[in-house]
Amino acid sequence: MKKIAILLFALTLGTNVLVAQNNCSKYYPMKEGTTFEYTQFDKKGKNNGTSNFTITTVKNDDGETVATMHMTYSDKKGKNAYESNYNITCTGDGIKIDFASLMPTKMIEQYKDMDVKMDINGTDIELPNNLSVGQQLADANVSLKMDMGVMKMNIKVDMINRKVEKREQVTTAAGTFDCYLITETSKSETMGMAQEMNSKLWLAEGIGMIKQEMYKKNGDLLSRSELSKFSN
């Protein structure tokens, strides 16, 4: 169950930390060597860990720009909890993320060693270059099926009701940024257990995610993530 919790965390955070290039994506800087550091806080505002992202490669493929992002997450004790590599594609109209590639690398390797059969499919999450207040964004989803011989497990995550709410300034340890606020609902189902969370995402031009807050269905704050360092 701990590995499942890590997977759901990766799917939630990884989809929002995207990157840009002036001639490709307006909101995300697709440049090799660009680094981001995000600090996670629990509902009481206590440090709960750090996520680091680095753009390791950028290449052109059939008229599209594809960047590979390396992500590591360290818990509040500084222990490396997981890492992953995933792909971001820029089409010129915006960016899209291969949802399936957000699976933590070590987790996939461990399951392969255990002869676990995995089937991952879904729709890419998209973010257009032209955002405006009131705009509705496309839904996204991912489905993971695992066959472990004696047991089968299904995990499904849907990201729905994605909407651009307003523009406002946000201040973090990395500075003050002009942002669009995007809200969305994430519905997940694991082994028959359903969970629903709402999130607020603050997005700045040329950087990407500045801040994110996660809430229970009843509106109680669960956690928040803030940009603490950025370099390109």
PDB file of C-alpha atoms in Angstrom, residues 61-229:
ATOM      1  CA  ASP A  61      10.934  14.432 -33.079  1.00  0.00           C
ATOM      2  CA  ASP A  62       8.689  14.712 -36.172  1.00  0.00           C
ATOM      3  CA  GLY A  63       8.149  18.438 -35.700  1.00  0.00           C
ATOM      4  CA  GLU A  64       7.559  18.187 -31.962  1.00  0.00           C
ATOM      5  CA  THR A  65       9.912  19.051 -29.110  1.00  0.00           C
ATOM      6  CA  VAL A  66      10.281  16.303 -26.504  1.00  0.00           C
ATOM      7  CA  ALA A  67      11.924  16.932 -23.129  1.00  0.00           C
ATOM      8  CA  THR A  68      12.817  14.302 -20.541  1.00  0.00           C
ATOM      9  CA  MET A  69      12.326  15.308 -16.910  1.00  0.00           C
ATOM     10  CA  HIS A  70      14.124  13.542 -14.048  1.00  0.00           C
ATOM     11  CA  MET A  71      12.260  13.735 -10.746  1.00  0.00           C
ATOM     12  CA  THR A  72      13.442  12.772  -7.263  1.00  0.00           C
ATOM     13  CA  TYR A  73      11.505  13.026  -4.024  1.00  0.00           C
ATOM     14  CA  SER A  74      13.158  13.082  -0.593  1.00  0.00           C
ATOM     15  CA  ASP A  75      11.110  12.814   2.580  1.00  0.00           C
ATOM     16  CA  LYS A  76      11.396  15.151   5.561  1.00  0.00           C
ATOM     17  CA  LYS A  77      14.338  13.092   6.874  1.00  0.00           C
ATOM     18  CA  GLY A  78      16.225  13.576   3.597  1.00  0.00           C
ATOM     19  CA  LYS A  79      15.758   9.964   2.473  1.00  0.00           C
ATOM     20  CA  ASN A  80      15.268   9.440  -1.263  1.00  0.00           C
ATOM     21  CA  ALA A  81      11.748   7.971  -1.391  1.00  0.00           C
ATOM     22  CA  TYR A  82      11.458   7.558  -5.155  1.00  0.00           C
ATOM     23  CA  GLU A  83      12.632   8.830  -8.528  1.00  0.00           C
ATOM     24  CA  SER A  84      11.269   8.794 -12.041  1.00  0.00           C
ATOM     25  CA  ASN A  85      11.865   9.966 -15.605  1.00  0.00           C
ATOM     26  CA  TYR A  86       8.975  11.162 -17.736  1.00  0.00           C
ATOM     27  CA  ASN A  87       8.435  12.855 -21.085  1.00  0.00           C
ATOM     28  CA  ILE A  88       6.918  16.214 -21.972  1.00  0.00           C
ATOM     29  CA  THR A  89       5.958  16.955 -25.578  1.00  0.00           C
ATOM     30  CA  CYS A  90       5.557  20.460 -26.986  1.00  0.00           C
ATOM     31  CA  THR A  91       3.495  20.702 -30.173  1.00  0.00           C
ATOM     32  CA  GLY A  92       3.668  24.482 -30.667  1.00  0.00           C
ATOM     33  CA  ASP A  93       0.112  24.966 -29.390  1.00  0.00           C
ATOM     34  CA  GLY A  94       1.059  23.909 -25.874  1.00  0.00           C
ATOM     35  CA  ILE A  95       2.419  20.916 -24.008  1.00  0.00           C
ATOM     36  CA  LYS A  96       1.264  17.422 -23.182  1.00  0.00           C
ATOM     37  CA  ILE A  97       2.594  14.828 -20.736  1.00  0.00           C
ATOM     38  CA  ASP A  98       2.722  11.095 -21.246  1.00  0.00           C
ATOM     39  CA  PHE A  99       0.742  10.103 -18.156  1.00  0.00           C
ATOM     40  CA  ALA A 100       2.078   6.536 -18.237  1.00  0.00           C
ATOM     41  CA  SER A 101       5.711   7.677 -18.042  1.00  0.00           C
ATOM     42  CA  LEU A 102       5.059   9.228 -14.607  1.00  0.00           C
ATOM     43  CA  MET A 103       5.327   5.788 -13.007  1.00  0.00           C
ATOM     44  CA  PRO A 104       8.281   5.809 -10.549  1.00  0.00           C
ATOM     45  CA  THR A 105      11.245   4.083 -12.254  1.00  0.00           C
ATOM     46  CA  LYS A 106      12.346   1.994  -9.264  1.00  0.00           C
ATOM     47  CA  MET A 107       8.805   0.760  -8.723  1.00  0.00           C
ATOM     48  CA  ILE A 108       8.580  -0.485 -12.321  1.00  0.00           C
ATOM     49  CA  GLU A 109      11.960  -2.245 -12.004  1.00  0.00           C
ATOM     50  CA  GLN A 110      10.909  -3.936  -8.766  1.00  0.00           C
ATOM     51  CA  TYR A 111       7.670  -5.187 -10.273  1.00  0.00           C
ATOM     52  CA  LYS A 112       9.489  -6.514 -13.358  1.00  0.00           C
ATOM     53  CA  ASP A 113      11.871  -8.459 -11.104  1.00  0.00           C
ATOM     54  CA  MET A 114       8.803  -9.996  -9.461  1.00  0.00           C
ATOM     55  CA  ASP A 115       7.368 -11.064 -12.855  1.00  0.00           C
ATOM     56  CA  VAL A 116       4.441  -8.706 -12.451  1.00  0.00           C
ATOM     57  CA  LYS A 117       2.586  -7.994 -15.694  1.00  0.00           C
ATOM     58  CA  MET A 118       1.676  -4.333 -16.105  1.00  0.00           C
ATOM     59  CA  ASP A 119      -0.651  -2.573 -18.538  1.00  0.00           C
ATOM     60  CA  ILE A 120      -0.733   1.240 -18.511  1.00  0.00           C
ATOM     61  CA  ASN A 121      -2.949   3.386 -20.721  1.00  0.00           C
ATOM     62  CA  GLY A 122      -4.790   6.683 -20.674  1.00  0.00           C
ATOM     63  CA  THR A 123      -4.924  10.152 -22.188  1.00  0.00           C
ATOM     64  CA  ASP A 124      -2.103  12.686 -22.041  1.00  0.00           C
ATOM     65  CA  ILE A 125      -2.618  15.737 -19.859  1.00  0.00           C
ATOM     66  CA  GLU A 126      -2.558  18.917 -21.950  1.00  0.00           C
ATOM     67  CA  LEU A 127      -1.953  22.594 -21.258  1.00  0.00           C
ATOM     68  CA  PRO A 128      -2.446  25.079 -24.127  1.00  0.00           C
ATOM     69  CA  ASN A 129      -0.314  28.181 -24.651  1.00  0.00           C
ATOM     70  CA  ASN A 130      -3.310  30.505 -24.658  1.00  0.00           C
ATOM     71  CA  LEU A 131      -4.929  30.605 -21.225  1.00  0.00           C
ATOM     72  CA  SER A 132      -7.787  32.909 -20.227  1.00  0.00           C
ATOM     73  CA  VAL A 133      -9.941  33.328 -17.127  1.00  0.00           C
ATOM     74  CA  GLY A 134     -12.993  31.070 -17.295  1.00  0.00           C
ATOM     75  CA  GLN A 135     -11.392  28.642 -19.753  1.00  0.00           C
ATOM     76  CA  GLN A 136     -12.193  24.934 -19.386  1.00  0.00           C
ATOM     77  CA  LEU A 137      -9.234  22.581 -19.917  1.00  0.00           C
ATOM     78  CA  ALA A 138      -9.355  19.012 -21.229  1.00  0.00           C
ATOM     79  CA  ASP A 139      -9.737  16.100 -18.804  1.00  0.00           C
ATOM     80  CA  ALA A 140      -7.020  13.451 -18.476  1.00  0.00           C
ATOM     81  CA  ASN A 141      -6.837   9.942 -17.061  1.00  0.00           C
ATOM     82  CA  VAL A 142      -4.548   6.977 -16.511  1.00  0.00           C
ATOM     83  CA  SER A 143      -5.357   3.333 -15.857  1.00  0.00           C
ATOM     84  CA  LEU A 144      -2.886   0.799 -14.449  1.00  0.00           C
ATOM     85  CA  LYS A 145      -3.559  -2.930 -14.355  1.00  0.00           C
ATOM     86  CA  MET A 146      -1.170  -5.295 -12.566  1.00  0.00           C
ATOM     87  CA  ASP A 147      -1.288  -9.087 -12.680  1.00  0.00           C
ATOM     88  CA  MET A 148       0.745 -10.639  -9.863  1.00  0.00           C
ATOM     89  CA  GLY A 149      -0.409 -14.192 -10.478  1.00  0.00           C
ATOM     90  CA  VAL A 150      -2.241 -14.828  -7.229  1.00  0.00           C
ATOM     91  CA  MET A 151      -3.637 -11.297  -7.173  1.00  0.00           C
ATOM     92  CA  LYS A 152      -4.714  -8.669  -9.683  1.00  0.00           C
ATOM     93  CA  MET A 153      -4.824  -4.953  -8.960  1.00  0.00           C
ATOM     94  CA  ASN A 154      -6.310  -2.005 -10.834  1.00  0.00           C
ATOM     95  CA  ILE A 155      -5.497   1.658 -10.264  1.00  0.00           C
ATOM     96  CA  LYS A 156      -7.375   4.437 -12.031  1.00  0.00           C
ATOM     97  CA  VAL A 157      -6.858   8.201 -11.807  1.00  0.00           C
ATOM     98  CA  ASP A 158      -9.098  10.802 -13.496  1.00  0.00           C
ATOM     99  CA  MET A 159      -8.309  14.517 -13.598  1.00  0.00           C
ATOM    100  CA  ILE A 160     -11.542  16.394 -14.325  1.00  0.00           C
ATOM    101  CA  ASN A 161     -13.215  19.812 -13.994  1.00  0.00           C
ATOM    102  CA  ARG A 162      -9.993  21.612 -14.940  1.00  0.00           C
ATOM    103  CA  LYS A 163     -10.698  25.342 -15.098  1.00  0.00           C
ATOM    104  CA  VAL A 164      -8.733  28.618 -15.239  1.00  0.00           C
ATOM    105  CA  GLU A 165     -10.236  30.610 -12.351  1.00  0.00           C
ATOM    106  CA  LYS A 166      -8.338  33.926 -12.199  1.00  0.00           C
ATOM    107  CA  ARG A 167      -5.001  35.751 -12.291  1.00  0.00           C
ATOM    108  CA  GLU A 168      -3.139  36.775  -9.141  1.00  0.00           C
ATOM    109  CA  GLN A 169       0.330  37.247  -7.661  1.00  0.00           C
ATOM    110  CA  VAL A 170       1.888  34.470  -5.588  1.00  0.00           C
ATOM    111  CA  THR A 171       4.976  34.745  -3.375  1.00  0.00           C
ATOM    112  CA  THR A 172       7.174  31.787  -2.397  1.00  0.00           C
ATOM    113  CA  ALA A 173      10.797  31.374  -1.294  1.00  0.00           C
ATOM    114  CA  ALA A 174      11.759  31.626  -4.985  1.00  0.00           C
ATOM    115  CA  GLY A 175      10.174  35.075  -5.461  1.00  0.00           C
ATOM    116  CA  THR A 176       6.908  36.756  -6.474  1.00  0.00           C
ATOM    117  CA  PHE A 177       5.167  35.662  -9.676  1.00  0.00           C
ATOM    118  CA  ASP A 178       2.146  36.653 -11.775  1.00  0.00           C
ATOM    119  CA  CYS A 179       0.081  33.475 -12.053  1.00  0.00           C
ATOM    120  CA  TYR A 180      -3.031  31.885 -13.448  1.00  0.00           C
ATOM    121  CA  LEU A 181      -4.978  29.885 -10.861  1.00  0.00           C
ATOM    122  CA  ILE A 182      -6.209  26.547 -12.213  1.00  0.00           C
ATOM    123  CA  THR A 183      -8.554  24.304 -10.228  1.00  0.00           C
ATOM    124  CA  GLU A 184      -9.249  20.622 -10.853  1.00  0.00           C
ATOM    125  CA  THR A 185     -10.633  17.464  -9.279  1.00  0.00           C
ATOM    126  CA  SER A 186      -8.694  14.188  -9.067  1.00  0.00           C
ATOM    127  CA  LYS A 187     -10.619  10.951  -8.651  1.00  0.00           C
ATOM    128  CA  SER A 188      -8.670   7.777  -7.938  1.00  0.00           C
ATOM    129  CA  GLU A 189      -9.748   4.200  -7.422  1.00  0.00           C
ATOM    130  CA  THR A 190      -7.419   1.547  -6.006  1.00  0.00           C
ATOM    131  CA  MET A 191      -8.538  -2.021  -5.337  1.00  0.00           C
ATOM    132  CA  GLY A 192     -12.148  -0.854  -5.110  1.00  0.00           C
ATOM    133  CA  MET A 193     -11.370   2.040  -2.758  1.00  0.00           C
ATOM    134  CA  ALA A 194     -12.334   5.443  -4.185  1.00  0.00           C
ATOM    135  CA  GLN A 195     -10.807   8.778  -3.237  1.00  0.00           C
ATOM    136  CA  GLU A 196     -11.559  12.298  -4.449  1.00  0.00           C
ATOM    137  CA  MET A 197      -9.354  15.367  -4.000  1.00  0.00           C
ATOM    138  CA  ASN A 198      -9.530  18.937  -5.245  1.00  0.00           C
ATOM    139  CA  SER A 199      -6.494  21.009  -6.094  1.00  0.00           C
ATOM    140  CA  LYS A 200      -5.469  24.579  -6.797  1.00  0.00           C
ATOM    141  CA  LEU A 201      -2.515  25.158  -9.103  1.00  0.00           C
ATOM    142  CA  TRP A 202      -0.754  28.494  -9.618  1.00  0.00           C
ATOM    143  CA  LEU A 203       1.026  28.651 -12.969  1.00  0.00           C
ATOM    144  CA  ALA A 204       3.517  31.336 -14.123  1.00  0.00           C
ATOM    145  CA  GLU A 205       4.663  32.078 -17.653  1.00  0.00           C
ATOM    146  CA  GLY A 206       8.156  30.787 -18.458  1.00  0.00           C
ATOM    147  CA  ILE A 207       8.427  28.644 -15.318  1.00  0.00           C
ATOM    148  CA  GLY A 208       5.359  26.487 -14.805  1.00  0.00           C
ATOM    149  CA  MET A 209       4.017  25.483 -11.412  1.00  0.00           C
ATOM    150  CA  ILE A 210       4.677  27.978  -8.616  1.00  0.00           C
ATOM    151  CA  LYS A 211       2.370  26.588  -5.972  1.00  0.00           C
ATOM    152  CA  GLN A 212      -0.150  23.786  -5.511  1.00  0.00           C
ATOM    153  CA  GLU A 213      -2.642  23.057  -2.743  1.00  0.00           C
ATOM    154  CA  MET A 214      -4.483  19.755  -2.283  1.00  0.00           C
ATOM    155  CA  TYR A 215      -7.831  19.510  -0.485  1.00  0.00           C
ATOM    156  CA  LYS A 216     -10.134  16.771   0.727  1.00  0.00           C
ATOM    157  CA  LYS A 217     -13.560  16.533  -0.874  1.00  0.00           C
ATOM    158  CA  ASN A 218     -14.995  18.397   2.149  1.00  0.00           C
ATOM    159  CA  GLY A 219     -12.623  21.341   1.598  1.00  0.00           C
ATOM    160  CA  ASP A 220     -10.066  20.601   4.330  1.00  0.00           C
ATOM    161  CA  LEU A 221      -6.464  21.320   3.323  1.00  0.00           C
ATOM    162  CA  LEU A 222      -4.311  18.201   2.878  1.00  0.00           C
ATOM    163  CA  SER A 223      -0.972  19.590   1.722  1.00  0.00           C
ATOM    164  CA  ARG A 224       0.752  22.229  -0.346  1.00  0.00           C
ATOM    165  CA  SER A 225       3.840  22.426  -2.561  1.00  0.00           C
ATOM    166  CA  GLU A 226       5.788  25.600  -3.315  1.00  0.00           C
ATOM    167  CA  LEU A 227       8.615  26.463  -5.676  1.00  0.00           C
ATOM    168  CA  SER A 228      11.668  27.047  -3.478  1.00  0.00           C
ATOM    169  CA  LYS A 229      14.432  27.196  -6.135  1.00  0.00           C
TER     170      LYS A 229
END
